Short mmCIF file of C-alpha atoms in Angstrom, two decimals:
data_model
loop_
_atom_site.label_atom_id
_atom_site.label_comp_id
_atom_site.label_asym_id
_atom_site.label_seq_id
_atom_site.Cartn_x
_atom_site.Cartn_y
_atom_site.Cartn_z
CA MET A 148 -28.56 16.24 2.48
CA SER A 149 -28.62 19.60 4.28
CA THR A 150 -25.57 21.85 4.12
CA SER A 151 -23.27 21.87 7.15
CA ILE A 152 -19.73 22.88 8.04
CA ILE A 153 -17.46 20.11 9.36
CA LEU A 154 -14.18 20.66 11.19
CA GLY A 155 -11.77 17.74 10.76
CA ILE A 156 -8.98 17.24 13.31
CA GLU A 157 -6.13 14.75 12.79
CA THR A 158 -3.36 14.16 15.36
CA SER A 159 -2.89 10.39 15.36
CA CYS A 160 0.89 10.48 14.89
CA ASP A 161 3.22 13.34 13.94
CA ASP A 162 1.09 15.41 11.55
CA THR A 163 -1.13 18.13 12.98
CA SER A 164 -3.85 18.74 10.41
CA LEU A 165 -7.15 20.64 10.39
CA CYS A 166 -9.72 21.01 7.64
CA LEU A 167 -12.99 22.89 7.20
CA LEU A 168 -15.33 21.13 4.80
CA LYS A 169 -18.75 22.14 3.51
CA SER A 170 -20.99 19.11 3.46
CA SER A 171 -24.02 19.01 1.16
CA ASP A 172 -24.59 16.71 -1.82
CA GLN A 173 -20.86 17.00 -2.49
CA ALA A 174 -17.94 17.64 -0.17
CA GLU A 175 -16.21 20.99 -0.68
CA ILE A 176 -12.97 21.73 1.13
CA LEU A 177 -13.04 25.32 2.35
CA ALA A 178 -9.64 25.34 4.05
CA PHE A 179 -7.04 22.66 4.76
CA GLU A 180 -3.78 23.15 6.67
CA SER A 181 -1.19 20.74 8.07
CA PHE A 182 1.99 20.97 10.10
CA SER A 183 4.47 18.14 9.62
CA GLN A 184 7.00 17.30 12.33
CA GLU A 185 9.16 15.48 9.80
CA LEU A 186 12.14 17.85 9.97
CA LEU A 187 11.85 18.22 13.73
CA LEU A 188 11.90 14.47 14.31
CA LYS A 189 14.76 13.65 11.95
CA GLU A 190 17.31 13.97 14.73
CA TRP A 191 15.43 11.33 16.73
CA GLY A 192 15.25 8.91 13.79
CA GLY A 193 11.48 8.61 14.13
CA VAL A 194 8.42 9.66 16.10
CA VAL A 195 8.73 10.23 19.84
CA PRO A 196 5.17 10.30 21.25
CA GLU A 197 5.87 12.85 23.99
CA ILE A 198 7.56 15.25 21.58
CA ALA A 199 4.84 14.74 18.96
CA SER A 200 2.15 15.54 21.54
CA ARG A 201 3.94 18.73 22.53
CA TYR A 202 4.07 19.98 18.94
CA HIS A 203 0.40 19.09 18.41
CA ASN A 204 -0.51 21.26 21.40
CA GLU A 205 1.58 24.13 20.08
CA LYS A 206 0.24 24.04 16.51
CA MET A 207 -3.47 23.19 16.79
CA ILE A 208 -4.80 26.60 17.80
CA PRO A 209 -2.70 28.54 15.24
CA LEU A 210 -3.86 26.10 12.54
CA LEU A 211 -7.47 26.50 13.66
CA GLU A 212 -7.17 30.27 13.37
CA ILE A 213 -5.66 29.91 9.88
CA VAL A 214 -8.39 27.63 8.50
CA LEU A 215 -11.15 29.80 9.96
CA LYS A 216 -9.63 32.86 8.34
CA LYS A 217 -9.09 31.14 4.98
CA ALA A 218 -12.64 29.77 4.94
CA ASN A 219 -13.98 33.14 6.09
CA ILE A 220 -16.17 31.61 8.79
CA THR A 221 -16.43 31.86 12.57
CA LEU A 222 -16.28 29.11 15.17
CA GLU A 223 -20.02 29.44 15.70
CA GLN A 224 -20.68 28.42 12.09
CA ILE A 225 -19.16 24.96 12.64
CA ASP A 226 -21.92 22.33 12.77
CA LEU A 227 -19.93 19.15 13.40
CA ILE A 228 -16.50 18.24 14.72
CA ALA A 229 -14.80 15.15 13.30
CA VAL A 230 -11.71 13.91 15.12
CA THR A 231 -9.46 10.88 14.84
CA THR A 232 -9.90 8.70 17.93
CA LEU A 233 -8.18 5.49 16.77
CA PRO A 234 -5.78 3.98 16.03
CA GLY A 235 -2.58 5.87 16.70
CA LEU A 236 -0.24 7.08 19.42
CA LEU A 237 -2.32 7.66 22.53
CA GLY A 238 -0.73 10.97 23.56
CA PRO A 239 -1.11 12.61 20.13
CA LEU A 240 -4.65 11.22 19.77
CA LEU A 241 -5.66 12.76 23.09
CA THR A 242 -4.41 16.20 22.07
CA GLY A 243 -6.75 16.25 19.09
CA LEU A 244 -9.62 14.73 21.05
CA ASN A 245 -9.23 17.30 23.82
CA LEU A 246 -9.51 20.11 21.27
CA ALA A 247 -12.60 18.46 19.78
CA LYS A 248 -14.26 18.12 23.20
CA THR A 249 -13.38 21.68 24.16
CA LEU A 250 -14.97 23.02 20.98
CA SER A 251 -17.96 20.72 21.40
CA LEU A 252 -18.52 21.99 24.95
CA LEU A 253 -18.07 25.61 23.88
CA LEU A 254 -20.32 25.38 20.82
CA GLU A 255 -22.64 22.57 21.99
CA LYS A 256 -21.96 20.71 18.76
CA PRO A 257 -21.81 16.95 18.02
CA ILE A 258 -18.64 14.95 17.39
CA TYR A 259 -17.96 12.24 14.83
CA PRO A 260 -15.23 9.86 16.13
CA VAL A 261 -13.02 8.75 13.24
CA ASN A 262 -11.16 5.51 12.68
CA HIS A 263 -8.49 7.03 10.46
CA LEU A 264 -7.80 3.73 8.70
CA LYS A 265 -11.25 4.01 7.18
CA ALA A 266 -10.66 7.68 6.46
CA HIS A 267 -7.50 6.88 4.49
CA LEU A 268 -9.42 4.72 2.03
CA GLU A 269 -12.59 6.81 1.85
CA ALA A 270 -10.43 9.84 0.95
CA ILE A 271 -10.63 8.50 -2.60
CA HIS A 272 -14.05 10.19 -2.85
CA LEU A 273 -12.41 13.61 -2.51
CA THR A 274 -11.07 13.28 -6.07
CA GLU A 275 -12.56 10.18 -7.72
CA LYS A 276 -15.95 8.59 -8.27
CA VAL A 277 -15.72 5.02 -7.02
CA SER A 278 -18.77 2.88 -6.36
CA TYR A 279 -19.29 0.46 -3.47
CA PRO A 280 -18.26 -2.16 -2.78
CA TYR A 281 -14.56 -1.84 -3.56
CA LEU A 282 -11.41 -3.62 -2.49
CA GLY A 283 -9.34 -1.30 -0.31
CA LEU A 284 -5.60 -1.63 0.15
CA LEU A 285 -4.33 0.48 3.02
CA VAL A 286 -0.55 0.85 3.17
CA SER A 287 0.98 3.13 5.77
CA GLY A 288 3.72 3.31 8.36
CA GLY A 289 1.68 1.45 10.94
CA HIS A 290 -0.79 -0.60 8.93
CA SER A 291 -1.00 -2.78 5.84
CA LEU A 292 -4.33 -4.47 5.15
CA PHE A 293 -6.89 -5.45 2.55
CA SER A 294 -10.57 -4.82 3.19
CA ILE A 295 -13.86 -4.95 1.35
CA VAL A 296 -15.50 -1.54 1.69
CA TYR A 297 -19.27 -1.94 1.42
CA SER A 298 -20.15 1.59 2.54
CA PRO A 299 -18.61 4.48 4.51
CA SER A 300 -19.42 2.62 7.73
CA LYS A 301 -19.00 -1.03 6.76
CA PHE A 302 -15.51 -2.40 6.18
CA GLU A 303 -14.48 -6.05 6.29
CA VAL A 304 -10.80 -6.88 6.73
CA ILE A 305 -9.82 -9.89 4.62
CA GLY A 306 -6.05 -9.71 5.07
CA SER A 307 -3.48 -7.81 7.11
CA THR A 308 0.13 -7.87 8.21
CA THR A 309 1.09 -10.46 10.79
CA ASP A 310 3.91 -8.27 12.09
CA ASP A 311 5.28 -5.09 10.48
CA ALA A 312 3.64 -2.77 7.95
CA ALA A 313 5.01 -1.87 4.52
CA GLY A 314 5.75 1.70 5.60
CA GLU A 315 7.63 0.43 8.62
CA ALA A 316 9.72 -1.79 6.34
CA PHE A 317 10.61 1.28 4.27
CA ASP A 318 11.44 3.47 7.27
CA LYS A 319 13.40 0.88 9.26
CA GLY A 320 15.16 -0.32 6.14
CA GLY A 321 16.15 3.26 5.39
CA LYS A 322 17.46 3.66 8.92
CA LEU A 323 19.62 0.55 8.50
CA LEU A 324 20.96 2.05 5.27
CA GLY A 325 21.66 5.37 6.98
CA LEU A 326 19.23 7.30 4.79
CA GLY A 327 17.50 9.31 7.48
CA TYR A 328 13.83 9.73 8.38
CA PRO A 329 11.34 9.28 6.86
CA ALA A 330 13.03 6.91 4.46
CA GLY A 331 10.16 5.86 2.20
CA LYS A 332 10.48 8.75 -0.24
CA ILE A 333 14.29 8.63 -0.13
CA ILE A 334 14.30 4.94 -1.09
CA ASP A 335 11.75 5.62 -3.84
CA ASP A 336 13.93 8.40 -5.29
CA LEU A 337 17.21 6.45 -5.11
CA ALA A 338 15.57 3.36 -6.58
CA LYS A 339 14.78 5.27 -9.78
CA ASN A 340 18.52 5.24 -10.54
CA GLY A 341 19.04 1.61 -9.52
CA ASN A 342 18.57 -1.89 -10.90
CA GLU A 343 15.71 -3.63 -9.11
CA ASN A 344 17.06 -7.06 -10.08
CA SER A 345 20.55 -6.55 -8.64
CA TYR A 346 19.80 -8.24 -5.32
CA SER A 347 17.18 -10.58 -3.94
CA PHE A 348 15.21 -9.88 -0.77
CA PRO A 349 12.50 -12.22 0.59
CA ILE A 350 8.76 -11.81 0.14
CA GLY A 351 7.03 -12.78 3.37
CA LEU A 352 4.30 -15.46 3.34
CA HIS A 353 4.63 -15.84 -0.43
CA HIS A 354 3.63 -19.52 -0.18
CA SER A 355 0.43 -18.87 1.81
CA ASN A 356 -2.82 -18.78 -0.15
CA ASP A 357 -4.28 -15.80 1.66
CA ALA A 358 -4.14 -12.01 1.71
CA ASN A 359 -1.90 -11.72 4.77
CA LEU A 360 1.45 -9.94 4.72
CA SER A 361 4.70 -10.13 6.66
CA TYR A 362 7.60 -7.68 6.57
CA SER A 363 9.77 -8.64 9.55
CA GLY A 364 11.89 -11.03 7.47
CA ILE A 365 12.84 -8.52 4.80
CA LYS A 366 14.29 -6.13 7.38
CA THR A 367 16.38 -8.93 8.88
CA SER A 368 17.55 -9.86 5.40
CA LEU A 369 18.61 -6.28 4.70
CA ARG A 370 20.51 -6.05 7.99
CA VAL A 371 22.42 -9.25 7.20
CA PHE A 372 23.13 -7.97 3.67
CA ILE A 373 24.58 -4.72 5.04
CA GLU A 374 26.79 -6.62 7.49
CA LYS A 375 28.14 -8.78 4.66
CA HIS A 376 28.74 -5.87 2.30
CA PRO A 377 30.73 -3.11 4.05
CA GLU A 378 31.55 -1.74 0.60
CA LEU A 379 27.96 -0.47 0.38
CA LYS A 380 28.90 2.60 2.42
CA GLY A 381 30.01 5.32 0.04
CA ASN A 382 29.11 3.36 -3.11
CA GLU A 383 26.38 5.44 -4.71
CA GLN A 384 25.38 3.04 -7.49
CA MET A 385 25.32 0.05 -5.17
CA MET A 386 23.10 2.00 -2.77
CA ASN A 387 20.72 2.80 -5.63
CA ASP A 388 20.61 -0.87 -6.63
CA VAL A 389 19.97 -2.02 -3.06
CA CYS A 390 17.16 0.51 -2.66
CA ALA A 391 15.58 -0.58 -5.94
CA SER A 392 15.81 -4.26 -5.03
CA TYR A 393 14.55 -3.74 -1.49
CA GLN A 394 11.64 -1.60 -2.70
CA LYS A 395 10.75 -4.21 -5.31
CA ALA A 396 10.43 -6.93 -2.66
CA ILE A 397 8.18 -4.74 -0.47
CA VAL A 398 5.92 -3.84 -3.38
CA GLU A 399 5.83 -7.31 -4.94
CA ALA A 400 4.46 -8.69 -1.67
CA LEU A 401 1.53 -6.26 -1.99
CA VAL A 402 1.02 -7.11 -5.65
CA LEU A 403 1.12 -10.86 -4.95
CA LYS A 404 -1.27 -10.68 -2.02
CA SER A 405 -3.65 -8.43 -3.92
CA GLU A 406 -4.38 -11.41 -6.19
CA PHE A 407 -5.60 -13.45 -3.23
CA ALA A 408 -7.49 -10.44 -1.86
CA PHE A 409 -9.36 -10.07 -5.15
CA GLN A 410 -10.26 -13.76 -5.10
CA LEU A 411 -11.60 -13.55 -1.54
CA ALA A 412 -13.52 -10.37 -2.32
CA LYS A 413 -15.12 -11.93 -5.39
CA GLU A 414 -16.18 -14.99 -3.39
CA LYS A 415 -17.81 -12.77 -0.77
CA THR A 416 -19.48 -10.25 -3.07
CA GLN A 417 -20.03 -12.35 -6.22
CA GLN A 418 -18.59 -9.54 -8.34
CA SER A 419 -15.28 -8.10 -9.51
CA LEU A 420 -14.37 -5.04 -7.49
CA PRO A 421 -12.34 -1.93 -8.27
CA LEU A 422 -9.16 -1.42 -6.25
CA VAL A 423 -8.61 1.64 -4.05
CA VAL A 424 -5.17 2.27 -2.54
CA GLY A 425 -4.65 4.74 0.29
CA GLY A 426 -2.23 5.57 3.10
CA GLY A 427 1.22 7.14 3.07
CA VAL A 428 2.87 4.35 1.07
CA ALA A 429 0.28 4.86 -1.68
CA CYS A 430 2.51 7.77 -2.77
CA ASN A 431 5.25 5.31 -3.73
CA SER A 432 5.81 5.58 -7.48
CA TYR A 433 6.83 1.94 -7.97
CA LEU A 434 3.73 0.66 -6.16
CA ARG A 435 1.50 2.85 -8.32
CA LYS A 436 3.25 1.68 -11.48
CA ARG A 437 2.93 -2.02 -10.63
CA LEU A 438 -0.69 -1.98 -9.50
CA GLN A 439 -1.91 0.28 -12.30
CA ALA A 440 -0.23 -2.01 -14.84
CA LYS A 441 -1.82 -5.10 -13.27
CA TYR A 442 -5.32 -3.81 -12.57
CA LYS A 443 -7.19 -1.69 -15.07
CA GLU A 444 -9.73 -0.43 -12.53
CA SER A 445 -7.39 0.84 -9.82
CA PHE A 446 -7.66 4.16 -8.01
CA PHE A 447 -5.07 5.86 -5.84
CA VAL A 448 -5.86 8.48 -3.22
CA ALA A 449 -4.34 11.80 -4.26
CA PRO A 450 -0.88 12.28 -2.66
CA LYS A 451 -1.97 15.32 -0.60
CA TYR A 452 -4.64 13.13 1.04
CA CYS A 453 -2.43 10.04 1.51
CA THR A 454 -0.64 11.13 4.65
CA ASP A 455 -2.57 11.67 7.90
CA ASN A 456 -4.71 14.75 7.28
CA GLY A 457 -7.78 16.61 8.46
CA ALA A 458 -9.44 16.53 5.04
CA MET A 459 -9.90 12.77 5.07
CA VAL A 460 -11.22 13.00 8.64
CA ALA A 461 -13.83 15.62 7.77
CA ASN A 462 -14.68 13.72 4.58
CA LEU A 463 -15.53 10.52 6.48
CA ALA A 464 -17.93 12.47 8.68
CA HIS A 465 -19.48 13.91 5.52
CA LEU A 466 -19.98 10.42 4.08
CA ASP A 467 -21.19 8.71 7.25
CA GLN A 468 -23.89 10.87 8.83
CA GLU A 469 -25.44 7.97 10.76
CA ASN A 470 -22.68 7.57 13.35
CA ILE A 471 -22.51 11.17 14.58
CA LEU A 472 -22.68 11.37 18.38
CA PRO A 473 -24.91 14.19 19.65
CA PHE A 474 -23.95 16.72 22.29
CA PRO A 475 -23.41 16.11 25.22
CA LEU A 476 -23.16 12.33 24.75
CA CYS A 477 -20.13 12.90 22.51
CA LEU A 478 -18.12 14.20 25.48
CA ASN A 479 -17.75 10.58 26.66
CA ILE A 480 -15.67 9.60 23.63
CA ASP A 481 -12.22 8.19 24.40
CA ALA A 482 -9.12 7.58 22.28
CA GLN A 483 -7.73 4.11 21.55
CA SER A 484 -4.20 3.38 20.43
CA ARG A 485 -5.28 0.37 18.36
CA TRP A 486 -8.25 -1.54 17.07
CA ILE A 487 -8.13 -4.79 18.95
CA ASN A 488 -9.46 -7.18 16.34
CA LYS A 489 -10.82 -7.31 12.84
CA ALA A 490 -14.41 -7.33 14.00
CA GLU A 491 -13.98 -3.82 15.39
CA PHE A 492 -13.27 -2.63 11.86
CA VAL A 493 -16.68 -3.79 10.66
CA HIS A 494 -19.82 -1.78 11.40
CA GLU A 495 -23.13 -3.21 10.30
#
């Protein structure tokens, strides 16, 4: 593989992130910078697409200047531009794509369009050596799914959420509890001082013999619990116990369904696969503890690469050289807010 410099651009939600990566036999991150809108969006209780897009526009060029300076390279030395094009919030996606197209037009360089769900899982290769195929568990604010990863370009979804994602259950549950945004880490921290067996919350689809997930019921259950227990407000220990119990139910659904996912994967591949866990919720300490205890060969994406970031975007372009779109054909790329069906996630 010849050496090239890849610029990764990620703006699918509320994180503006750029990375410069040297691609040869191994990926080497030259510079990696992100701007999180977390504090700015707290007052809104979540992501507002119009506001997120505005901050992306404000931060992208300063971040580009920073990574170029840190890597000690010029724009002209960039060989390939990798940019998230799906799925995500359409406005934020378009801000990153517009930057990618502008640079492509200016430099006459190709673009690699990135499905950032794939990038989340393949980010494992930035820190670990994992062979293909592997069973991927993606857990984030917008997505929860199991897939067999045969190569950097071939993923097969074998189970996904029928409604809400695990990260959404954390964030919306935290909002119901008055914990602020984003609530996932807050719940994780409070749960460490609580008793996970204090209360019982439902595990969606626990009777179904498949790898599908459901998290709408657990949020409803928490809302009803809060209505029935007004004493929760101001009771620190009770809050810790509720967080621990609620977190346990979210995680146990993933642990339970991973068993079915492994069975399906073994039937399809005729071999036992390692487990790779990526996405923002992969940072959850309880999830890591449960899966690592259950599966000897389990790998977690490093926390700094779990959230939406430019490094994972550039890394996917490094791994999948076959799907690069040449200039000027790449200027016809468009952004998509979602992948419509499971077949779109599989590339032969």
